[in-house]
XYZ file of C-alpha atoms in Angstrom:
383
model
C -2.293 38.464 -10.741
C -5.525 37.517 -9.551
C -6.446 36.589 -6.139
C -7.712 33.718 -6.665
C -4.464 32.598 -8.462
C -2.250 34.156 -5.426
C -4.277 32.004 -3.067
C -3.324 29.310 -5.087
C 0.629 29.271 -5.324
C -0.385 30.228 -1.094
C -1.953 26.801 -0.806
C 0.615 25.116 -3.110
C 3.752 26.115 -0.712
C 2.320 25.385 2.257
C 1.581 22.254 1.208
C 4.637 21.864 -0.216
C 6.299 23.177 3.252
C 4.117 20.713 5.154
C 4.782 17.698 2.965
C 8.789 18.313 2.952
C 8.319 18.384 7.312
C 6.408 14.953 6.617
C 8.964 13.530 4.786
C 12.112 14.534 6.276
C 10.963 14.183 9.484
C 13.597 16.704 10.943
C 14.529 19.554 8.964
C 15.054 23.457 8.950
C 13.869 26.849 7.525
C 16.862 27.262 5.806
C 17.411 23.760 4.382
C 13.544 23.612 3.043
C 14.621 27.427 1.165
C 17.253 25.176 -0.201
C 15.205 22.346 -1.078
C 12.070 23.565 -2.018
C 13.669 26.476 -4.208
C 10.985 28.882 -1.993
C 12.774 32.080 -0.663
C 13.523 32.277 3.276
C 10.852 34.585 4.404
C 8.141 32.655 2.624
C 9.409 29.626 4.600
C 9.467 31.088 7.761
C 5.958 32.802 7.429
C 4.059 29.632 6.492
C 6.163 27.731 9.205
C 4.782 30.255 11.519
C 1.312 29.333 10.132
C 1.722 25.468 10.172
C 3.012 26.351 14.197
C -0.537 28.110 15.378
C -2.062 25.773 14.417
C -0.053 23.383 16.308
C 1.234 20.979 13.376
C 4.993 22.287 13.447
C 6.867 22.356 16.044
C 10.457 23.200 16.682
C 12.960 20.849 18.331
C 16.623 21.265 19.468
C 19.465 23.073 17.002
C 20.624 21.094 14.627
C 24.670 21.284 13.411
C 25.651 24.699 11.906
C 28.197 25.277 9.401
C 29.395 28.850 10.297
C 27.344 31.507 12.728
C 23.851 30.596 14.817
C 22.835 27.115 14.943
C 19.592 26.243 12.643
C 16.627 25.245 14.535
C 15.176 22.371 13.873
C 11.343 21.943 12.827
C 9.048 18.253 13.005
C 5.783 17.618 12.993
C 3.603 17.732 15.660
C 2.990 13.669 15.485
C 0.246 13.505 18.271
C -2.142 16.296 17.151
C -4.229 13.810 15.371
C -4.434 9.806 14.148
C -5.405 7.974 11.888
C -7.036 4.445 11.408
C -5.944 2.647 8.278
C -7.461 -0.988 6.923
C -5.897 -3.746 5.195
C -8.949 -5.511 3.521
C -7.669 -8.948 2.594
C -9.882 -12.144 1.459
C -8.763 -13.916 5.022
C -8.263 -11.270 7.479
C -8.592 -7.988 7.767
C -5.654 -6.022 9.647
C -6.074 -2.623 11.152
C -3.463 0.277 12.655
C -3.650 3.544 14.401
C -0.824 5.667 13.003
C 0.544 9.285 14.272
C 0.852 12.044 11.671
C 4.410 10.704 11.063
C 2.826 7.433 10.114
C 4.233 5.795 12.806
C 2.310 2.830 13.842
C 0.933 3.041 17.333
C -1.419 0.031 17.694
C -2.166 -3.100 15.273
C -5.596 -4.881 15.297
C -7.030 -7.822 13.319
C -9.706 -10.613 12.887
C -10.415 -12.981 10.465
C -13.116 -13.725 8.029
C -14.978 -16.377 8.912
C -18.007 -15.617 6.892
C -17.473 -13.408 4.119
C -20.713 -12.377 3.297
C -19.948 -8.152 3.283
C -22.527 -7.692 6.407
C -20.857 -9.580 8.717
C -17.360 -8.448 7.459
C -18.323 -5.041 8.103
C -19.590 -5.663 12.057
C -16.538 -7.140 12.309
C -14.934 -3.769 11.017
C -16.639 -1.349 12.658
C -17.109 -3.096 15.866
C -12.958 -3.097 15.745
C -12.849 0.716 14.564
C -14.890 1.659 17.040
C -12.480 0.146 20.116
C -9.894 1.600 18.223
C -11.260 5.082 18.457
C -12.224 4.635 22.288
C -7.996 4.907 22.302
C -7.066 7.864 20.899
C -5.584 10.260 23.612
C -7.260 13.929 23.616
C -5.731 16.328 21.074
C -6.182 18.869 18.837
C -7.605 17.181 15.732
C -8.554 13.686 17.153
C -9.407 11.278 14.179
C -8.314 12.506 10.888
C -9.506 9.600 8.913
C -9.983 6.529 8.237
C -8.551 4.422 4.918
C -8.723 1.625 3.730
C -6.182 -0.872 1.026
C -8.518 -3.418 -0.759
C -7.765 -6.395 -2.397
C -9.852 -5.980 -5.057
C -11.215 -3.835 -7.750
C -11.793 -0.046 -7.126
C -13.645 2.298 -9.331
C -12.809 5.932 -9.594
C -15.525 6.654 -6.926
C -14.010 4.848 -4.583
C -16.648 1.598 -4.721
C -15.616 -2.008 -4.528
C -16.826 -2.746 -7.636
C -15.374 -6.610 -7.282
C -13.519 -8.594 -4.742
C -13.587 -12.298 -6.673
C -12.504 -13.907 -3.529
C -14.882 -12.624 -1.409
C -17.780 -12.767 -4.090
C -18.664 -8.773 -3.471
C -20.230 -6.858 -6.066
C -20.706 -2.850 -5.865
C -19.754 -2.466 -2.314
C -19.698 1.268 -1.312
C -18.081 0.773 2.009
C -17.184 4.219 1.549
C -20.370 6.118 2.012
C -20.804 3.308 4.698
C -18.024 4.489 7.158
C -18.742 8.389 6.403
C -21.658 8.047 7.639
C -21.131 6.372 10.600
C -17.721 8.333 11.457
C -18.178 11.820 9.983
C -14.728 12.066 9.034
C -13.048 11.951 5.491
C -12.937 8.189 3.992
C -10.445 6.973 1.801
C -10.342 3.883 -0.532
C -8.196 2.841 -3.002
C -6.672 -1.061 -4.226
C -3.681 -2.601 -2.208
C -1.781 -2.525 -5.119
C -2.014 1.054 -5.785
C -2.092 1.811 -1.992
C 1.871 -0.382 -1.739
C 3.150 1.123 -5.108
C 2.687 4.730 -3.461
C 4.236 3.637 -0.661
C 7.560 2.042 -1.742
C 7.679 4.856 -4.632
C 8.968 7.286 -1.451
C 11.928 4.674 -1.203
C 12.715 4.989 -4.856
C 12.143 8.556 -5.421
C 15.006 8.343 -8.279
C 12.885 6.073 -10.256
C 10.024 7.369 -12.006
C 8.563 4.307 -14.177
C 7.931 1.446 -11.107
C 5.488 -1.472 -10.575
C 5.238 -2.904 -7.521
C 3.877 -6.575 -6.962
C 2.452 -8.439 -4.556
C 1.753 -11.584 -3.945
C -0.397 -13.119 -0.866
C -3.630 -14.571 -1.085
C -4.165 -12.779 -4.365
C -1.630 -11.222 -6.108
C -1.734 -7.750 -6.443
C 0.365 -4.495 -8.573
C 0.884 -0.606 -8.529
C 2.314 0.621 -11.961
C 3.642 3.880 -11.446
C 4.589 5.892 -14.736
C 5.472 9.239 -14.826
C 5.898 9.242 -11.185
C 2.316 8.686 -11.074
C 0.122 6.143 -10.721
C -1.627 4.585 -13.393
C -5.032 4.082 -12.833
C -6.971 3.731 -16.280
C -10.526 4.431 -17.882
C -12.007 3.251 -14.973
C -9.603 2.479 -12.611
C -8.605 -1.502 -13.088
C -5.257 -1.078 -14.535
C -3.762 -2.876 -11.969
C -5.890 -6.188 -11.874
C -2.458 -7.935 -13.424
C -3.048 -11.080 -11.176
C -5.847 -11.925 -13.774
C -4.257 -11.509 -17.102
C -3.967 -15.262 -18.494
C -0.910 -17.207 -18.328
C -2.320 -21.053 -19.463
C -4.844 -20.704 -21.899
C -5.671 -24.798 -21.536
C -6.555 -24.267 -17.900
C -10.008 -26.057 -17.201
C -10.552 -24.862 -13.771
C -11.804 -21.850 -13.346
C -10.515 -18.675 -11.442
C -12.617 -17.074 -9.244
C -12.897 -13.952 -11.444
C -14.876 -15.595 -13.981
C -11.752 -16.230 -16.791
C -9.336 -19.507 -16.592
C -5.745 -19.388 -16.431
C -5.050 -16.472 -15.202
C -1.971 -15.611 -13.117
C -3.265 -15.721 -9.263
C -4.060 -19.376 -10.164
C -0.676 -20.366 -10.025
C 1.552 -17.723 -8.301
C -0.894 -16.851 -5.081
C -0.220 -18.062 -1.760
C -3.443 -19.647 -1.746
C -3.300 -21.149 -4.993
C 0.281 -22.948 -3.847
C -1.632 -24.631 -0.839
C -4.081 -26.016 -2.896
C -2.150 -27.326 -5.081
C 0.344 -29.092 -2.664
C -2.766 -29.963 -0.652
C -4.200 -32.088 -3.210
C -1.925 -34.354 -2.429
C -1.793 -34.222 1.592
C -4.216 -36.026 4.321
C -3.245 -33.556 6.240
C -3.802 -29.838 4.545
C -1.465 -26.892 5.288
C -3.289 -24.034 7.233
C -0.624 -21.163 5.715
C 2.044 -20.221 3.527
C 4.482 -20.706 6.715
C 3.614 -24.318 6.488
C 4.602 -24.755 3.239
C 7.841 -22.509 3.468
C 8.727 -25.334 6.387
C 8.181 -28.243 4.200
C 10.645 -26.446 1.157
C 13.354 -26.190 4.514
C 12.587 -30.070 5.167
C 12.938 -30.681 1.109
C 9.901 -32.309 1.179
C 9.457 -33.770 -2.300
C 6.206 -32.898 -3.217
C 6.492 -28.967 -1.752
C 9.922 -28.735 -4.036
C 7.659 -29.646 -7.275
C 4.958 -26.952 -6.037
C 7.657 -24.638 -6.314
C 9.249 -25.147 -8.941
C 6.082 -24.678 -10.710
C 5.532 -21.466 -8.949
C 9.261 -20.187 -10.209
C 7.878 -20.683 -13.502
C 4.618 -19.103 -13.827
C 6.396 -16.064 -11.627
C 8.891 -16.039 -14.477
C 6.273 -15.770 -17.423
C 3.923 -13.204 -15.371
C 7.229 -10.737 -14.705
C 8.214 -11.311 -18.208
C 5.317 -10.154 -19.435
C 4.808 -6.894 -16.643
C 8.698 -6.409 -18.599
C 7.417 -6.198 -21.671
C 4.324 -4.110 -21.587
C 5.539 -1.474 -18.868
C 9.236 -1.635 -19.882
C 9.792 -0.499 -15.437
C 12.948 1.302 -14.580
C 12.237 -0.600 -11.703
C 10.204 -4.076 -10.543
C 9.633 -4.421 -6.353
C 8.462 -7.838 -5.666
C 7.271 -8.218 -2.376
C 6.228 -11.722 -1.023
C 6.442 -13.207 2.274
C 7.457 -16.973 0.349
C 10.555 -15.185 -1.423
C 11.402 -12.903 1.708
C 11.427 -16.412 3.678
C 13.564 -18.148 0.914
C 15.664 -15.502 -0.770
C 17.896 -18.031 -2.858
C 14.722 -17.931 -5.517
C 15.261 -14.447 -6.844
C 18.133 -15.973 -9.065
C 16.184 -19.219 -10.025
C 13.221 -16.811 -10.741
C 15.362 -14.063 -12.383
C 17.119 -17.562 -14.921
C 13.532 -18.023 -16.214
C 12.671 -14.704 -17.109
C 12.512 -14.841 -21.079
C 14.343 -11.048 -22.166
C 15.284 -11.581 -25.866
C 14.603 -7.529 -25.973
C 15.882 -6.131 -22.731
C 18.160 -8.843 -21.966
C 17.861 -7.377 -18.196
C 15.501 -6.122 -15.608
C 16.675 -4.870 -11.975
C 13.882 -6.698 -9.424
C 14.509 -6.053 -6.029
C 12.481 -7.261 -2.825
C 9.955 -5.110 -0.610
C 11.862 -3.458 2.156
C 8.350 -3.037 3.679
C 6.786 -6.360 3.015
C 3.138 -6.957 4.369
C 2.556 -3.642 5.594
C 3.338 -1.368 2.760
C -0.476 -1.471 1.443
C -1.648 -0.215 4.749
C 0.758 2.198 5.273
C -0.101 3.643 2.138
C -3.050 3.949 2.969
C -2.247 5.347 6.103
C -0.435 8.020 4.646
C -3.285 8.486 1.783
C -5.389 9.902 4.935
C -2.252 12.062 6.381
C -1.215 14.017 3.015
C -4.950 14.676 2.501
C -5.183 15.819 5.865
C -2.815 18.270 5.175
C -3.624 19.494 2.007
C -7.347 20.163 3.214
C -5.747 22.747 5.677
C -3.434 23.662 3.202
C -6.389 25.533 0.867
C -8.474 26.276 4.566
C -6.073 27.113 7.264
């Protein structure tokens, strides 16, 4: 065997070692031999590595089952941080997280002007207070990432954000060079699909959808995400649903999906009709408690164009598995059966959708975690 390919399989396990500490959270030699299928002393002598450099460390005996108790290994949480970005069309919401991607401290502003200068002041002006927090230790800032509602080329540029009205934004090369450490960059759909996929780990054809101000998927097939020629595959909030629409979406195209089934296109619509407008979705989930009239017609509307858009996500990705995750169906859970009644299946006949366990953060832990496993895996092919 060559060297090369012995260094390798060498990076692959202790990646592999690493990654099974990440997700376990507490765990021991012997039960990642068992898991992993790698043979005892591998474990322990990559353990040993992942420990100098002080990423592992070991906590008290677990249970044993017969002879010495098993010592128990975790991450080292605190030996570095990362700052993770949830780039909406409103607000933008920020986090510190631990390696453990556990959430340490939450930060966020809204966009008042959204022309992409003054967005990013905002940003880094906020990044950079964030950074003044991190306590000393060994590996300070790991990275910083960011979940963006909008469309992401395979280079990591914001190649369109219809909302906002940004074209070719490499925010990217932006942040690198201002923060020297790795940048990461990917859609919130993508970003939340990768996230609740570790929930589901049974289920290896997923898409995950979201709906807030825009609406938003991750189509996992495979067990991997699918991403297309040039990375759009996702953009399902603009396929058309009402092809006699005569206003136009903000994309360009009419009818399409986010027009209808959006948080923000459910307060203009009921706000057409209001001398007083509604500020937020919570608003209008208030008025469906008071069965106010006109909010009850909003929604039934929005049952049905949810209905047609999952019905056709059914149909041409045929999911083990749909998550739905918005903070209108979370507040009023009696909709999932009203929703799941007008879901046309003359093929299928049935579809298991369940709700986000996560809900509004599962984009920007995702990307959180984007930053940690890439973290790793660097020192996995240089430590």
């Amino acid at each position: 065997m060559k060297i090369s390919q012995t260094r390798d399989i060498r990076s692959a396990n202790r990646l592999t070692i690493i990654k099974h500490i990440l997700n376990k959270k507490h765990i021991s030699r012997a039960r990642i031999s068992e898991e992993t299928g790698l043979n005892k002393a591998t474990v322990s002598t990559i353990v040993k590595e992942w420990m100098s450099l002080k990423l592992v460390e070991e906590t008290t005996t677990g249970d044993s089952s017969g002879g010495r108790k098993p010592i128990i290994l975790t991450l080292a949480a605190r030996a570095g941080y990362c700052i993770s970005v949830d780039m909406g069309v409103q607000s933008v919401k920020l986090i510190l997280t631990d390696l453990n991607n556990e959430i340490l401290l939450r930060r966020s502003f809204s966009i008042a002007e959204p022309a992409f200068a003054c967005v990013y002041r905002q940003l880094y002006q906020e990044i950079d207070r964030i950074i003044k927090e991190i306590p000393p230790c060994p590996y300070g800032l790991i990275g910083i990432s960011l979940a963006v509602r909008g469309i992401i080329d395979l280079d990591g540029v914001i190649r369109f954000i219809p909302k906002l009205g940004w074209h070719n934004i490499d925010i990217k090369s932006l942040l690198d060079q201002r923060y020297h450490v790795p940048v990461y960059i990917d859609n919130d759909g993508n970003l939340a699909a990768s996230m609740e996929s570790r929930l589901y780990p049974q289920y290896r054809e997923m898409t995950v959808l979201s709906i807030t101000d825009v609406i938003s998927c991750g189509i996992i097939t495979g067990g991997e995400l699918v991403r297309g020629y040039l990375g759009f595959a996702n953009a399902v909030g603009h396929h058309t649903v009402n092809i006699r629409e005569t206003h136009q979406c903000s994309c360009g195209k009419y009818g399409c999906w986010e027009q209808y089934c959006s948080d923000q296109a459910l307060l203009e619509e009921i706000n057409r009709n209001r001398r007083t407008p509604l500020m937020d979705i919570d608003q209008f989930i208030d008025l469906i408690q008071k069965q106010d009239p006109d909010a009850l017609n909003v929604l039934d509307h929005f049952i049905h164009n949810l209905a047609i858009g999952l019905s056709n996500i059914i149909f041409f990705m045929n999911s083990e598995m749909i998550i739905l995750n918005s903070h209108l169906i979370h507040s009023l859970p009696y909709l999932m059966p009203e929703i799941m009644k007008d879901i046309v299946l003359p093929i299928t006949h049935s579809q298991e959708i369940l709700l986000s366990t996560l809900g509004s953060d599962a984009p920007i832990l995702g990307a959180s975690m984007q930053a940690i496993e890439a973290f790793f895996e660097i020192l996995s092919m240089h430590g």
